[in-house]
């Protein structure tokens, strides 16, 4: 079949397997040539491993100097009569192919991270492949909902401001349109549900499950990713439902840090840079900011993607350091370049001048769209997008590699 990009609003409906492999190869190439991770972890569990920050962390730790073996948990769709499958599905397979070719263990577990069953399956895999212990647990789940396994109900996250109405713009990546919108404040139930989905509770449940099964190695660390952003986006993010959930995640990092101290380890929330991922394009009102940020940071030579952020996190913050550097709230700050004063002054000017007619000129819309396409395996010069792709054959080949 010939696979072309199909986008509905901000959701990719197709993914190109060969392009997904290309994206992984590019990230591998980057970390192989970057400053290596010294004294890194050898047995890593990544929850939310198939795209964005989680995938980049997995690539950095496997190929960027630590030579880690990994277990990756994700929730992705394989091919079916409904579609070709999600980019994350192919990312998992291609990551595994290249990790195994490099002599590393790479176990993919497709499961709902929120479920008790996923935790049990991972504990078994840790027993089988990691001699029963993990050295690092990364929590990188971004989800729109979480099933409540006690009642059979679901919590849905609602990305909204709290207490005030905020005006913002969505950019439809489907037809490159700027859609001005009014975002109504969240109800108390929506605030609570978003906290359930994106707060720290499930991260804590994972660490507790691993502690209870005696799967935590000496010096084990755990890290989850957060976002704070500049004043400009606070009404939409930090002071809104997602920000509330992130504050909960920060608090969880403190209670987990006490538990990890029993193993001479630690728990951290790492505040990362705003980047285009499957999850972030969903956040109302954030895309104009990301476009402006890309424009300015690329001009200033400070732009980083997920892979640069993760390699820098492991080389300069988490490993081979006397003490993990944290701010006054015990957060690891990876958003230092984003929040640089001069950068923010320029970003703010651009955002304020941006509107439906000029956003493609003022902001880096082209860069943003290109990245979005590449997240789904499109937009790589080296791939012939008019060539037929035989998915069945491709999966057979990848599965054979699996054996
Ligand atoms: P992403 O959408 O690229 O990746 C999310 C991952 O979570 C995928 O591997 C997906 O399969 C997995 N996942 C979703 N639901 C799941 C479930 N029920 N069970 C198992 N796995 C599940 O998202 P991204 O952007 O990498 O986000 C990861 C974390 O980084 C989030 O906590 C996010 O808030 C944070 N972050 C993201 C920033 C950004 O600009 N993209 C900035 C700073 C922090």
Coordinates of N, CA, C and O and ligand atoms in Angstrom, one line a residue, residues 47-55 73-76 88 92 109 111-114 139-147 198 224-228 237 242 246 249 270-280 283 290 306 375, ligand 1:
X47 N 8.0 3.9 31.4 CA 6.6 3.8 31.2 C 6.1 4.9 30.4 O 6.3 6.1 30.8
X48 N 5.7 4.6 29.2 CA 5.4 5.7 28.2 C 6.6 5.8 27.2 O 7.2 6.8 27.1
X49 N 7.0 4.6 26.7 CA 8.3 4.5 26.0 C 8.3 4.7 24.5 O 9.3 4.7 23.8
X50 N 7.1 4.8 23.9 CA 6.9 4.6 22.5 C 7.0 5.9 21.7 O 7.1 5.9 20.4
X51 N 7.0 7.1 22.3 CA 7.1 8.3 21.6 C 7.6 9.5 22.5 O 7.7 9.2 23.7
X52 N 7.9 10.6 21.9 CA 8.2 11.8 22.7 C 9.4 11.6 23.6 O 10.4 11.0 23.3
X53 N 9.2 12.1 24.8 CA 10.3 12.1 25.8 C 10.7 10.7 26.2 O 11.9 10.4 26.4
X54 N 9.7 9.8 26.4 CA 10.0 8.4 26.8 C 10.8 7.7 25.8 O 11.8 7.0 26.2
X55 N 10.5 7.8 24.6 CA 11.3 7.1 23.5 C 12.7 7.7 23.4 O 13.7 7.0 23.3
X73 N 7.0 0.3 28.4 CA 5.6 0.1 28.4 C 4.9 1.2 27.6 O 5.3 2.3 27.7
X74 N 3.9 0.8 26.8 CA 3.2 1.8 26.0 C 1.8 1.3 25.6 O 1.6 0.1 25.8
X75 N 1.1 2.2 25.1 CA -0.3 1.9 24.8 C -0.5 2.4 23.3 O -0.8 3.5 23.1
X76 N -0.3 1.5 22.4 CA -0.3 1.8 21.0 C -1.2 0.9 20.2 O -1.5 -0.2 20.7
X88 N 3.8 5.1 17.3 CA 4.4 4.5 18.5 C 4.5 3.0 18.4 O 5.5 2.4 18.9
X92 N 8.2 1.2 18.6 CA 8.6 0.1 19.5 C 9.4 -1.0 18.7 O 10.4 -1.5 19.2
X109 N 6.3 -3.9 26.2 CA 5.0 -4.4 26.8 C 3.9 -3.4 26.4 O 4.0 -2.2 26.7
X111 N 0.5 -2.3 27.1 CA -0.5 -2.5 28.2 C -0.9 -1.1 28.7 O -0.2 -0.1 28.5
X112 N -2.1 -1.1 29.4 CA -2.5 0.1 30.0 C -1.7 0.4 31.3 O -1.9 -0.4 32.2
X113 N -0.9 1.4 31.2 CA 0.1 1.6 32.4 C -0.7 1.7 33.7 O -0.2 1.4 34.8
X114 N -2.0 2.2 33.6 CA -2.7 2.5 34.8 C -3.2 1.2 35.5 O -3.7 1.2 36.6
X139 N 8.9 7.7 34.2 CA 7.5 7.8 34.0 C 7.2 8.9 33.0 O 7.4 10.0 33.3
X140 N 6.8 8.5 31.8 CA 6.6 9.5 30.8 C 5.2 9.3 30.0 O 5.1 9.3 28.8
X141 N 4.2 9.0 30.8 CA 2.9 8.7 30.2 C 2.2 10.1 30.0 O 2.2 11.0 30.9
X142 N 1.6 10.2 28.8 CA 0.7 11.4 28.5 C -0.6 10.7 28.0 O -0.5 10.1 26.9
X143 N -1.6 10.9 28.7 CA -2.9 10.2 28.3 C -4.1 11.2 28.5 O -4.0 12.1 29.3
X144 N -5.1 10.9 27.7 CA -6.3 11.7 27.8 C -7.3 11.1 28.8 O -8.2 11.8 29.2
X145 N -7.0 9.9 29.2 CA -8.0 9.2 30.2 C -7.3 8.2 31.0 O -6.2 7.7 30.7
X146 N -7.9 7.8 32.1 CA -7.4 6.7 32.9 C -8.6 5.9 33.4 O -9.5 6.5 34.0
X147 N -8.6 4.6 33.2 CA -9.7 3.8 33.7 C -9.6 3.7 35.2 O -8.4 3.6 35.7
X198 N -3.1 12.8 35.0 CA -1.8 13.4 34.7 C -1.0 13.7 36.0 O 0.1 14.2 35.9
X224 N 10.1 11.6 36.5 CA 8.9 11.8 35.7 C 9.0 13.2 35.1 O 9.8 14.1 35.7
X225 N 8.4 13.5 34.0 CA 8.6 14.7 33.3 C 7.4 15.7 33.6 O 6.3 15.4 33.7
X226 N 7.9 17.0 33.7 CA 6.9 18.0 34.0 C 7.1 19.2 33.1 O 8.1 19.3 32.3
X227 N 6.2 20.2 33.2 CA 6.3 21.4 32.5 C 5.8 22.6 33.3 O 4.9 22.4 34.1
X228 N 6.5 23.7 33.2 CA 6.1 24.9 33.9 C 5.8 26.0 33.0 O 4.7 26.6 32.9
X237 N -1.7 26.9 31.2 CA -1.0 25.7 31.6 C -0.8 25.6 33.1 O -1.5 24.9 33.8
X242 N -3.8 21.1 33.9 CA -2.6 20.4 33.7 C -1.5 20.8 34.7 O -0.8 20.0 35.3
X246 N 0.5 18.7 37.4 CA 2.0 18.7 37.5 C 2.5 19.1 38.9 O 3.5 18.5 39.4
X249 N 2.4 16.0 40.7 CA 3.5 15.2 40.3 C 4.8 15.6 41.1 O 5.5 14.8 41.6
X270 N 11.5 16.1 36.4 CA 12.4 16.9 35.6 C 11.5 17.8 34.7 O 10.6 17.4 34.0
X271 N 11.7 19.1 34.8 CA 10.9 20.1 34.1 C 11.5 20.3 32.7 O 12.7 20.8 32.6
X272 N 10.8 19.8 31.7 CA 11.4 19.8 30.3 C 10.9 21.0 29.5 O 10.0 21.8 29.9
X273 N 11.4 21.0 28.3 CA 11.1 22.1 27.3 C 9.8 21.8 26.6 O 9.5 20.6 26.3
X274 N 9.1 22.8 26.2 CA 7.9 22.7 25.4 C 8.4 22.2 24.0 O 9.2 22.9 23.3
X275 N 7.8 21.1 23.5 CA 8.2 20.6 22.2 C 6.9 20.0 21.5 O 6.0 19.6 22.2
X276 N 7.0 19.8 20.2 CA 5.9 19.2 19.5 C 6.0 17.7 19.7 O 7.0 17.0 19.4
X277 N 4.9 17.2 20.3 CA 4.8 15.7 20.5 C 3.3 15.4 20.2 O 2.5 16.3 20.1
X278 N 3.0 14.1 20.1 CA 1.6 13.7 20.0 C 0.7 14.4 21.0 O -0.4 14.8 20.8
X279 N 1.3 14.5 22.3 CA 0.5 15.0 23.4 C 0.4 16.5 23.4 O -0.6 17.1 23.6
X280 N 1.5 17.2 23.1 CA 1.5 18.6 23.3 C 0.7 19.4 22.3 O 0.1 20.5 22.6
X283 N -2.8 20.5 23.5 CA -3.0 21.5 24.5 C -3.5 22.8 23.9 O -2.8 23.4 23.1
X290 N 4.6 27.6 21.1 CA 5.6 26.7 20.6 C 6.2 27.2 19.3 O 7.4 27.1 19.1
X306 N 13.4 16.4 21.8 CA 13.4 15.5 23.0 C 14.7 14.8 23.2 O 15.2 14.6 24.3
X375 N 7.1 12.9 13.4 CA 6.7 12.1 14.5 C 5.9 10.9 14.0 O 5.9 9.8 14.7
Ligands
LIG1 P1 3.8 11.4 23.9 O1 2.4 11.5 23.5 O2 4.8 11.6 22.8 O3 4.2 10.1 24.7 C1 3.3 9.6 25.6 C2 3.6 8.1 25.9 O4 2.6 7.6 26.9 C3 3.5 7.2 24.7 O5 4.5 6.2 24.8 C4 2.2 6.5 24.9 O6 2.1 5.2 24.3 C5 2.2 6.4 26.4 N1 0.8 6.1 27.0 C6 -0.3 6.9 26.9 N2 -1.3 6.4 27.6 C7 -0.8 5.2 28.1 C8 -1.4 4.2 28.9 N3 -2.6 4.2 29.3 N4 -0.6 3.1 29.2 C9 0.7 3.0 28.8 N5 1.3 4.0 28.1 C10 0.5 5.1 27.7 O7 4.0 12.6 25.0 P2 5.2 13.4 25.6 O8 5.0 14.8 25.2 O9 6.5 12.8 25.4 O10 4.8 13.4 27.2 C11 5.5 12.6 28.1 C12 5.6 13.4 29.4 O11 6.4 14.5 29.2 C13 4.2 13.9 29.9 O12 4.2 13.8 31.3 C14 4.3 15.4 29.5 O13 3.4 16.2 30.3 C15 5.7 15.7 29.8 N6 6.2 16.9 29.1 C16 6.0 17.1 27.8 C17 6.4 18.3 27.2 C18 6.1 18.6 25.7 O14 6.2 19.7 25.3 N7 5.8 17.6 24.9 C19 7.1 19.3 28.0 C20 7.4 18.9 29.3 C21 6.9 17.8 29.9

